[in-house]
XYZ file of C-alpha atoms in Angstrom:
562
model
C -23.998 2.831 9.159
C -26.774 5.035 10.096
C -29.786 3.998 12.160
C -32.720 3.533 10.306
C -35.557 4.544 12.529
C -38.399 1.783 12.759
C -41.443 4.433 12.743
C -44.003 4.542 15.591
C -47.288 3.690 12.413
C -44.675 0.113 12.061
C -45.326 -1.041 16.346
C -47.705 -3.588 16.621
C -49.050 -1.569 20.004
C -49.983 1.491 17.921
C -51.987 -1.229 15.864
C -53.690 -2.413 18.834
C -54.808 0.775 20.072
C -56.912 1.116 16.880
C -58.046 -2.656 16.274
C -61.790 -2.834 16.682
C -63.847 -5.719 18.597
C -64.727 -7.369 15.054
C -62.542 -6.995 12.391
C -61.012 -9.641 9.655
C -58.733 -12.087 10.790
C -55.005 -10.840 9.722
C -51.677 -11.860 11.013
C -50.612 -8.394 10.606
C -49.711 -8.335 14.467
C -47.532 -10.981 14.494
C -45.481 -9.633 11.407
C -45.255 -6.423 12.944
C -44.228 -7.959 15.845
C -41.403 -9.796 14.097
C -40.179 -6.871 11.776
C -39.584 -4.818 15.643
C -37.276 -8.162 16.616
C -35.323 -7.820 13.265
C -35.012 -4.085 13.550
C -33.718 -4.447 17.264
C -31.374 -7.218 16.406
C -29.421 -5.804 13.852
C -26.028 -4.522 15.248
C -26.222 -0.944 13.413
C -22.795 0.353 14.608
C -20.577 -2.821 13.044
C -21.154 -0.973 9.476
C -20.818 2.897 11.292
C -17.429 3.612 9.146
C -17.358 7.082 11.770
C -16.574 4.197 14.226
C -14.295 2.624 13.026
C -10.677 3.708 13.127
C -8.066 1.424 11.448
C -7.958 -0.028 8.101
C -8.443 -3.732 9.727
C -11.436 -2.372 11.503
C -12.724 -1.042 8.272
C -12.410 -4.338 6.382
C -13.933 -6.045 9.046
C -16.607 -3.717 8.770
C -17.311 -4.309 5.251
C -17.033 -7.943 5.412
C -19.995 -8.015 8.162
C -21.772 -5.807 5.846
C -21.235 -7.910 2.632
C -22.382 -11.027 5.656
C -25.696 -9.193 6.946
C -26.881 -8.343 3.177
C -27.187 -11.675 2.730
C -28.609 -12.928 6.045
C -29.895 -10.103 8.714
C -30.588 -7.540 6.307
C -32.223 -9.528 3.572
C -34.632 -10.666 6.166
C -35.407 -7.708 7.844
C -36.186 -6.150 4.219
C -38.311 -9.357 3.323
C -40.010 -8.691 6.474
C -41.117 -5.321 5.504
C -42.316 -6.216 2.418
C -44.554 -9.167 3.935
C -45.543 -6.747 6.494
C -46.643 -4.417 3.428
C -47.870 -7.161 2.033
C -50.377 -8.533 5.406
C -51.441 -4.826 5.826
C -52.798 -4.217 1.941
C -54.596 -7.503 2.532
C -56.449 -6.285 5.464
C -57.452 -3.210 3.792
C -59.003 -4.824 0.883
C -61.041 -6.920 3.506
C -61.984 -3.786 5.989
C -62.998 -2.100 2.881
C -65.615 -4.847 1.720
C -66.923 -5.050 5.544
C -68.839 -2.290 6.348
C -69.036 -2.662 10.009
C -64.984 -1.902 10.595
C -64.560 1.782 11.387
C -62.838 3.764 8.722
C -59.675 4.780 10.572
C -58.521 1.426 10.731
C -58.816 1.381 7.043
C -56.492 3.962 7.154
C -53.811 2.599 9.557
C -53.615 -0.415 7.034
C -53.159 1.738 4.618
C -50.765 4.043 6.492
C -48.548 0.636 7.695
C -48.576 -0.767 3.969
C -46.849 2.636 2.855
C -44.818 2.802 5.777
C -43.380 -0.412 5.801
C -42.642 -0.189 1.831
C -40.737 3.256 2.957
C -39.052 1.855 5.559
C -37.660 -1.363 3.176
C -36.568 1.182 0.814
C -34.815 3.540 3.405
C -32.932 0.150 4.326
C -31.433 -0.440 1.027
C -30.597 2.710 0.846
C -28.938 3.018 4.186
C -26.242 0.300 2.924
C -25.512 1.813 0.189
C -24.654 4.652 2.174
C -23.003 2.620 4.696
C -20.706 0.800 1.676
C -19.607 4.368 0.526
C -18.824 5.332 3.833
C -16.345 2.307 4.934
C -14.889 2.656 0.478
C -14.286 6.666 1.550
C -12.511 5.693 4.936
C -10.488 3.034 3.320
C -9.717 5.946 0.749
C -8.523 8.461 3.602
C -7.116 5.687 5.538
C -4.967 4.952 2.626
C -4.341 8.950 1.591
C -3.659 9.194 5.826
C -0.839 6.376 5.238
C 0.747 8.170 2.435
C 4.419 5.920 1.145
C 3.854 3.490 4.203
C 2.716 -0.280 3.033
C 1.515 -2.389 5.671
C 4.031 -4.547 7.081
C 1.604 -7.632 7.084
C 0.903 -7.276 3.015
C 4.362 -7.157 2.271
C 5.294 -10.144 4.435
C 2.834 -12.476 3.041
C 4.155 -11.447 -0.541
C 7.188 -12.120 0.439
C 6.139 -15.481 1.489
C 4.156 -16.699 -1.696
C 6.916 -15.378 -3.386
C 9.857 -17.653 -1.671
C 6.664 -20.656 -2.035
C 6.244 -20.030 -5.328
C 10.509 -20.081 -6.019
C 10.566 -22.895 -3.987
C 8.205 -24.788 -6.114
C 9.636 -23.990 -9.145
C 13.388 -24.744 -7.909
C 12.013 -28.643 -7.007
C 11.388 -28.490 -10.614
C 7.964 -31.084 -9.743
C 5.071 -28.034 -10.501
C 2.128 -29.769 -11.261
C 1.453 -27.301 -14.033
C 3.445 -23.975 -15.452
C 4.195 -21.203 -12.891
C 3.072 -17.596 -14.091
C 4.385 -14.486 -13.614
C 2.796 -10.797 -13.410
C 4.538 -7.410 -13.057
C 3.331 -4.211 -11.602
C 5.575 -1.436 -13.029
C 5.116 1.939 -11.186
C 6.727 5.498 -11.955
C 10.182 4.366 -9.473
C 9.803 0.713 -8.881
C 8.687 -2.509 -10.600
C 7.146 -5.677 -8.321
C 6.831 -9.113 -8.919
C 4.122 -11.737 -8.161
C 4.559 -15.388 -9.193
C 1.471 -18.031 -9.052
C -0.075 -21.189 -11.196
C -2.489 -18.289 -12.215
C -2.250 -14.337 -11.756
C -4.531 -11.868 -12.094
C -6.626 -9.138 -10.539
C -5.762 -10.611 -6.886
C -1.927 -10.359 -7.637
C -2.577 -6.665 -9.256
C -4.279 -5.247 -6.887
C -1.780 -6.661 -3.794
C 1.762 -5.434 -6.281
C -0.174 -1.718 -6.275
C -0.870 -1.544 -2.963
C 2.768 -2.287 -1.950
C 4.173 0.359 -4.889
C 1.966 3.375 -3.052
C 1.454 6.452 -5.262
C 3.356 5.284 -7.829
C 0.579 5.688 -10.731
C 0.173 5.099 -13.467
C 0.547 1.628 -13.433
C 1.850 -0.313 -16.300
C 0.861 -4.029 -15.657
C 3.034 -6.987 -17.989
C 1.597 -10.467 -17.713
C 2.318 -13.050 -20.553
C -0.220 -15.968 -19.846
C 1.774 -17.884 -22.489
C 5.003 -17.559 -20.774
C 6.187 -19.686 -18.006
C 8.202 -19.248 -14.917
C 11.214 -22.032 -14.454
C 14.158 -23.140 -12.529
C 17.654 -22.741 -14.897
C 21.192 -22.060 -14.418
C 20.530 -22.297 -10.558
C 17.842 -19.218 -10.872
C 14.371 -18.577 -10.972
C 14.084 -17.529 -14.606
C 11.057 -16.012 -16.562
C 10.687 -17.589 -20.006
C 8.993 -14.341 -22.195
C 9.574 -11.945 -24.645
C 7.423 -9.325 -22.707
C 9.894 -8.168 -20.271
C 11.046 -4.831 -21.377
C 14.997 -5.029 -20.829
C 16.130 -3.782 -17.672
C 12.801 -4.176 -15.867
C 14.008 -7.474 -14.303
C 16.652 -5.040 -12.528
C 14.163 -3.101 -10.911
C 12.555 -5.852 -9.813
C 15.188 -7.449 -8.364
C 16.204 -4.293 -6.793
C 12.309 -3.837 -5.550
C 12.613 -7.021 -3.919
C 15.962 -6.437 -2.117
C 15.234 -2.775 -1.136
C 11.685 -3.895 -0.026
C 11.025 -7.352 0.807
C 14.632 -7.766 2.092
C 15.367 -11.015 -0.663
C 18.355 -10.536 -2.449
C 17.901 -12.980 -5.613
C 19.537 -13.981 -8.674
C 16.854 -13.564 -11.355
C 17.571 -14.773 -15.250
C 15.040 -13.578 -18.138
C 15.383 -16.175 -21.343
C 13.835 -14.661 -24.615
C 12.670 -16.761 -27.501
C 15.230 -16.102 -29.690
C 18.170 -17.344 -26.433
C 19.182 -13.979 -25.420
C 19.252 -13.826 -21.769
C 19.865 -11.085 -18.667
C 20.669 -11.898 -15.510
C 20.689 -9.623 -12.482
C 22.393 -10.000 -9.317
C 21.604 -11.852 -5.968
C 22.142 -14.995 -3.832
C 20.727 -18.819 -4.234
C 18.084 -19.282 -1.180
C 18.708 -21.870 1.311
C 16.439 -24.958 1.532
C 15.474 -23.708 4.860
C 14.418 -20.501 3.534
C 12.382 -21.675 0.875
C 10.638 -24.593 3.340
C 9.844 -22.197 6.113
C 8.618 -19.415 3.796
C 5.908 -22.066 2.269
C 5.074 -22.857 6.007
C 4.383 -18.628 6.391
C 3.011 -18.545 3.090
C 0.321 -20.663 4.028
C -0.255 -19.574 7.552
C -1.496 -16.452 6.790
C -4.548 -17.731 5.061
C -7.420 -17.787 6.790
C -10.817 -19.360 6.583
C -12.105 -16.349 6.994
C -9.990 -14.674 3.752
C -10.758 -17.626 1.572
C -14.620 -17.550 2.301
C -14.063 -13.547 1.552
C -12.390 -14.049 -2.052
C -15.070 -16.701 -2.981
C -17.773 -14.501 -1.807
C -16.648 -11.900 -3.789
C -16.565 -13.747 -7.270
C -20.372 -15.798 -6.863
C -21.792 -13.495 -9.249
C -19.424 -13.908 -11.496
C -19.507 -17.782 -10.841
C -23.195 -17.859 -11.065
C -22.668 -16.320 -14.078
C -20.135 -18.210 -16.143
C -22.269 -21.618 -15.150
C -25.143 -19.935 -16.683
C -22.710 -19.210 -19.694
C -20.479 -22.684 -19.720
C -22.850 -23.335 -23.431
C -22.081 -20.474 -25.172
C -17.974 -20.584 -23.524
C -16.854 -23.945 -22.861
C -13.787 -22.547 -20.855
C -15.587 -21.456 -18.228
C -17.065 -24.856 -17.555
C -13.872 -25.564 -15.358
C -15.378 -22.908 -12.688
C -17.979 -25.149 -10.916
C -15.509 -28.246 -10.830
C -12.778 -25.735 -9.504
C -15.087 -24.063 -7.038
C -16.588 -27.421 -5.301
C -12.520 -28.586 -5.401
C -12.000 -25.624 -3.405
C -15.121 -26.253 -0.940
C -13.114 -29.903 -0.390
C -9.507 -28.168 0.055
C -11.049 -26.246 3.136
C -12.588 -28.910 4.396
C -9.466 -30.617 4.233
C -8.038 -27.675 5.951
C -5.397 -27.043 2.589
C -6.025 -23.382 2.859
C -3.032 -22.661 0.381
C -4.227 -24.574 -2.373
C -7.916 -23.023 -2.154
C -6.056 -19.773 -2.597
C -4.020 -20.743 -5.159
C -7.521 -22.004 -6.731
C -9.161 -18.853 -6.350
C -6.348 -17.257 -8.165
C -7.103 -19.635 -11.143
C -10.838 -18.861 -10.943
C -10.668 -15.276 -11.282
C -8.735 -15.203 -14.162
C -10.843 -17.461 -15.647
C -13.756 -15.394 -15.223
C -11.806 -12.297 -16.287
C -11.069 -14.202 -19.741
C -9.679 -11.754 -22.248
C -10.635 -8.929 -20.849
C -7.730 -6.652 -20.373
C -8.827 -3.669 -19.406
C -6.883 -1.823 -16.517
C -8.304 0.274 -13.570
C -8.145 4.025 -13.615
C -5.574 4.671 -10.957
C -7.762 7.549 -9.321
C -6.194 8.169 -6.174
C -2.670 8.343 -7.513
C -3.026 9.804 -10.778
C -5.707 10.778 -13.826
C -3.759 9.025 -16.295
C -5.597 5.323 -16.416
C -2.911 2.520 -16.170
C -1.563 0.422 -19.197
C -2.070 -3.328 -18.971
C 0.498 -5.127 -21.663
C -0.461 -8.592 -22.460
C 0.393 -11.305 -24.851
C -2.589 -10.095 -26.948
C 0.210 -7.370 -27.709
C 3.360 -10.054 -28.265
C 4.453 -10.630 -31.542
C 4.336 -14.434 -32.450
C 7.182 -16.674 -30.915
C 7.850 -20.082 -30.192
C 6.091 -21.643 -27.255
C 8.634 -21.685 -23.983
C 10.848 -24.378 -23.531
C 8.594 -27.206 -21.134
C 9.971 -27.911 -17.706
C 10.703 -31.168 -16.182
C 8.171 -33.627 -15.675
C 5.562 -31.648 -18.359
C 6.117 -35.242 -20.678
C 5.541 -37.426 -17.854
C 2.247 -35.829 -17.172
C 1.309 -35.210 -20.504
C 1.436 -39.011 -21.057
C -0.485 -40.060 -18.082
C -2.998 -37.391 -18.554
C -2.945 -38.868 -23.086
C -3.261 -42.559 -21.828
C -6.288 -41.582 -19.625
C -8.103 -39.539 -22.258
C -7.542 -42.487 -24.917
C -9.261 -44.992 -22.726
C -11.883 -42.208 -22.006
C -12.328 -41.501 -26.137
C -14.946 -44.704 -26.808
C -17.285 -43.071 -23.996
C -16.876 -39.538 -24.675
C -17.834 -39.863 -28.310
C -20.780 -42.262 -26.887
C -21.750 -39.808 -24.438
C -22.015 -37.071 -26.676
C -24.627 -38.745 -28.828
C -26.736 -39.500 -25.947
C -29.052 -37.494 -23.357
C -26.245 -36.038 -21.368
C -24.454 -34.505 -24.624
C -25.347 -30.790 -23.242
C -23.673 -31.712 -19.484
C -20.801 -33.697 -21.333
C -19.649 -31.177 -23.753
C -18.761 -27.875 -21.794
C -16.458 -30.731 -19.550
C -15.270 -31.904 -22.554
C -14.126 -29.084 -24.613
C -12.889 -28.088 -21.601
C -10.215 -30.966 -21.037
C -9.599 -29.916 -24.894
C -8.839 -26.499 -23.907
C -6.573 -26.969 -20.870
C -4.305 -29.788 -22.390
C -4.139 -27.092 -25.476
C -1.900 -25.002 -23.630
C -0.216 -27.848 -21.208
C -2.578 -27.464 -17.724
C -2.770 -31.054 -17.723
C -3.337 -31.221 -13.738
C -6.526 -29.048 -14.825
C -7.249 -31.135 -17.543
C -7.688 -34.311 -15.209
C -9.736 -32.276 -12.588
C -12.353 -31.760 -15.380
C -12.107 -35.387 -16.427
C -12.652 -36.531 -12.731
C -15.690 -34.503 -13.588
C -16.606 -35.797 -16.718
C -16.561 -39.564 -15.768
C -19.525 -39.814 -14.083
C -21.269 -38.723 -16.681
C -19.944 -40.917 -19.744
C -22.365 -43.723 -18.669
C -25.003 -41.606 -19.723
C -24.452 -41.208 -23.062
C -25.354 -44.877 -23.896
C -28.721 -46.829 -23.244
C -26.640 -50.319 -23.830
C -26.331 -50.353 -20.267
C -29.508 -50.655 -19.470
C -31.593 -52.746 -16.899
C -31.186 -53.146 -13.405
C -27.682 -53.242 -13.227
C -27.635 -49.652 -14.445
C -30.272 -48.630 -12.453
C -28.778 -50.054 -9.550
C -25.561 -48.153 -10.276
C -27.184 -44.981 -11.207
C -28.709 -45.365 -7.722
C -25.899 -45.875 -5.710
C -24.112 -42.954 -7.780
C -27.389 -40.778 -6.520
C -27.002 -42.279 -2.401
C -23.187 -41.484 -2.577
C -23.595 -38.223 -4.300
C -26.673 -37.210 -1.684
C -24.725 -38.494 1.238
C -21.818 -36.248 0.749
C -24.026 -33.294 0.220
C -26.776 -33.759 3.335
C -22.712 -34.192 4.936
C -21.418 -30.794 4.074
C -25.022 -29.238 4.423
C -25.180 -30.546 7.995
C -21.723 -29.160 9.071
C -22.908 -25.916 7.580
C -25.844 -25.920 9.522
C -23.998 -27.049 12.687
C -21.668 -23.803 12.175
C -24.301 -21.446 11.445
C -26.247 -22.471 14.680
C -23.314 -22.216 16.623
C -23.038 -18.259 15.498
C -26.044 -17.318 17.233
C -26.703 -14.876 14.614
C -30.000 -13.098 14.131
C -30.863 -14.902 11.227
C -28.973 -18.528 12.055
C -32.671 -19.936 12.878
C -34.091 -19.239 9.451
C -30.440 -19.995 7.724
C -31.012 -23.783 9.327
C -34.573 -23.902 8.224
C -33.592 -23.945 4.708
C -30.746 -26.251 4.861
C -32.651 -28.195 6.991
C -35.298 -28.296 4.312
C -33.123 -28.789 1.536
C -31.494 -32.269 2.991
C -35.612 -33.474 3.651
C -36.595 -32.900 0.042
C -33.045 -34.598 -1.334
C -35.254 -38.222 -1.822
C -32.867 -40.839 -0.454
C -34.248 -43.325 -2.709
C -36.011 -41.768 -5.914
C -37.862 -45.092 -7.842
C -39.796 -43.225 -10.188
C -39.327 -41.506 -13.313
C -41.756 -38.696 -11.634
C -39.632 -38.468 -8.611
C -36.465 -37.800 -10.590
C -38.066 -35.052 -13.007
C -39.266 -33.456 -9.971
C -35.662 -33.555 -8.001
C -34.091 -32.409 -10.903
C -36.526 -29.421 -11.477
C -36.646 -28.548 -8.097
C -32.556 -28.372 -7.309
C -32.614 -26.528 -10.808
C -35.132 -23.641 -9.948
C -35.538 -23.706 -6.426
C -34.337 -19.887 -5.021
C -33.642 -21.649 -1.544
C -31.245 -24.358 -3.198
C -29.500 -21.275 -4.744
C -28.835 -19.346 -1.346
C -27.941 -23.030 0.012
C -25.319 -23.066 -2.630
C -24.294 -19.972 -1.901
C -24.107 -20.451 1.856
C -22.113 -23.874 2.023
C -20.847 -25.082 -1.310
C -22.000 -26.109 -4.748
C -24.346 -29.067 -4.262
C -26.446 -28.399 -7.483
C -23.819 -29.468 -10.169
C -23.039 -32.890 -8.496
C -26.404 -33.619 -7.807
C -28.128 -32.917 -11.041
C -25.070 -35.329 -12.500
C -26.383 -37.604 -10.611
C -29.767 -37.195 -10.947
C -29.203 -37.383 -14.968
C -27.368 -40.810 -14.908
C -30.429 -41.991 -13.306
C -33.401 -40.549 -15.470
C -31.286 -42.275 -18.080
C -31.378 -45.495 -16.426
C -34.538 -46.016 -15.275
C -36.295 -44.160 -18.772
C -33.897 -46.956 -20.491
């Protein structure tokens, strides 16, 4: 990234040269003083892409870019501005006080424009710098030519054998999907409890210049064990494809196995291969999820808040989407917990979710002009639904007995206060046992419970306040908890912008009232964690603390308004 020069109108010694023995009281120094100490600290040369010479280096680049836009650079940019701000202020006082001389008058004027210049040549500069690292990725790639890196393919490989492994225990928690990359010579094969964009873009990258792509998911389909082989239950496999695959996979990834394809209507191919070992399939789970870091998790997440902030805003209108905030706090817990594998597999889920039914496929630029063909289910002619695997009826009636004794509530709840919070969750459980994700299904109903109370003032009294209350402690505690390890980790960086970062969680866990005993008190919580800009970058930050709060928070306006 090019330097942006701090100009010599923007030092706070040029002002001092000027400033005259009486003049209006400003704080225009000390702004100017702290825009120079945000300049000095930023670390240009991480985002220089003419620096940086592999494609790790450059992905590392652009992650510390995508880092400082949200912490060093937003504040040096929001320091311009106030320093634009402090020096029109001054102006507008020098002018009304006759006694300052006239060329300070114009230095406030000249700093005001300057600093306003100097924000914009900032945002500008990133831009820059994000084309930059995207063109040497590009060339990096072009430089590479047929060669895949060795670490992509051996973490497919990996998530592939986990994947076959879970399927061949035959004790998946929900159905196993499949998606296939087909490119001009070979075809490649991604397995997961939900694929999408993340699988696509990792099957082109390892089929290099092989555009266009033709891309054949079937999210009605199902992926199961049968005849002692991992067998894709679909009538969207084009016959013979499963050959290439198979072939892909031995040629490539060095697995030789026995794939089966069941249509609809029984017909069956088989190709080839071996039965993997239990110690194959066990280590390859252990590999699978070694290779995920923090780091790559935080990444993926980072990448999809606007589209999470998004689909909350949206959960009314499209009561799928109301999954994504359970989902993403789940995911905040699983890396807590250290489960780095199942965030990922998570993250999968939540990116399909927010791609919905959109199909549309990326123009394959670099490769070829022809745009790629994405084949879905959309395009399947009607068949019956794949045969279940074993264990779907046990958790189908564990997951039917615990909506039944849920029913009385829901209905209640839906006539009561809470109604607009308790019926995205609820359509949702609607929508996931629809189509068998019953594991998903009770996720949103671990959700949804807290809430059913709500619905009903029969409850009323001190005993319900008392247990909205102690829903509002428990709920608080665990987020002042994860807001406080945040904090903890962000001093720790030493980052230019750490000290402000644990301001505002600092400030966030002071205003969360331990004890709110007014009606007042919990009208103004619930406004503030609603609107507040600084509870959104918290959220952002750490992890979703809004949702669970505001839950709370609405359990207890009920109670004590009762």
């Amino acid at each position: 990234m090019a330097h942006v020069n701090l100009p010599s109108t923007l030092s706070v010694a040029q002002w001092e040269k000027l400033k005259a023995p009486k003049t209006p009281a400003t704080k225009l120094p000390d702004e100017l003083k702290q825009l120079t100490k945000l300049h000095l600290a930023l670390k240009w040369d991480d985002f220089d892409a003419a620096r940086l010479k592999t494609a790790d280096d450059i992905e590392a680049g652009q992650d510390k870019l995508r880092a400082a836009e949200k912490a060093a650079i937003k504040a040096l940019r929001s320091q311009a501005e106030t320093v634009a701000a402090a020096a029109a202020d001054y102006e507008t006082k020098a002018k009304a006080d006759k006694s300052v001389p006239k060329d300070l008058v114009a230095a406030a004027n000249a700093i005001a424009k300057a600093a306003r210049l100097y924000a914009a040549e900032v945002a500008e500069a990133v831009d820059a710098a994000h084309q930059a690292l995207q063109d040497k990725a590009g060339k990096l790639q072009a430089d590479k030519g047929d060669e895949v890196d060795p670490k992509q393919l051996q973490q497919l490989k990996a998530k592939l054998l986990a994947a076959m492994a879970t399927v061949r225990k035959q004790q998946s928690p929900r159905p196993m999907r499949f998606l296939i990359v087909r490119g001009k010579v070979n075809a490649a094969l991604a397995l997961a409890y939900a694929v999408g964009t993340a699988q696509e873009k990792q099957l082109k990258a390892c089929l290099p210049n092989e555009g266009p792509y033709k891309v054949i998911k079937d999210k009605t389909a199902e992926v199961i064990w049968e005849q002692k082989a991992v067998t894709l239950v679909s009538d969207r496999v084009p016959a013979g494809l499963l050959k290439k695959v198979q072939l892909w996979m031995k040629k490539t990834l060095k697995l030789n196995v026995r794939l089966r394809l069941r249509a609809s209507s029984g017909e069956v191919e088989e190709t080839e291969g071996e039965d993997l070992s239990e110690s194959d399939l066990k280590t390859a789970t252990e590999q699978a999820r070694q290779g995920i870091t923090k780091q790559a998790v935080a990444a993926r997440l980072a990448g999809l808040q606007a589209g999470i902030q998004a689909a909350v805003q949206a959960a009314k209108a499209a009561p799928a989407k109301s999954e994504i905030p359970a989902l993403v706090t789940q995911v905040a817990k699983l890396v807590g917990a250290g489960s780095l594998g199942e965030a990922d597999e998570l993250i999968d889920e939540i990116e399909v979710l927010l791609e919905g039914d959109s199909h549309e496929a990326d123009n394959d630029s670099e490769t070829d002009n022809e745009a790629d063909e994405v084949e879905t289910t959309e395009d399947a002619p009607a068949r019956p639904a794949p045969k279940a695997a074993p264990g779907d009826d046990e958790g189908r009636a564990a997951f039917t007995r615990r909506l039944s004794a849920l029913q009385a509530r829901i209905k209640q709840a839906l006539a009561g206060a809470s109604a607009a919070r308790v019926k995205p969750l609820s359509d949702g459980v609607t929508q996931a046992a629809k189509v068998g994700r019953y594991a998903d299904a009770n996720r949103l109903l671990d959700a949804l419970e807290p809430l059913l109370d709500q619905g009903s003032k029969a409850g009323g009294g001190e005993a319900a306040r008392a247990q909205a209350l102690e829903a509002w402690k428990t709920r608080r505690a665990a987020a002042v908890s994860s807001l406080k390890a945040v904090a903890t980790q962000v001093a720790a960086a030493k980052h230019a912008s750490s000290a402000k970062a644990v301001i505002e969680l600092q400030a966030v866990i002071k205003n969360l009232t331990p004890e709110p005993a007014s009606l007042q008190q919990v009208k103004d919580l619930q406004r503030w964690l609603a609107d507040d800009d600084v509870v959104t970058d918290v959220c952002e930050l750490a992890e979703d603390i809004r949702t669970p709060l505001l839950g709370a928070l609405d359990q207890l306006h009920d109670a004590i308004a009762a």
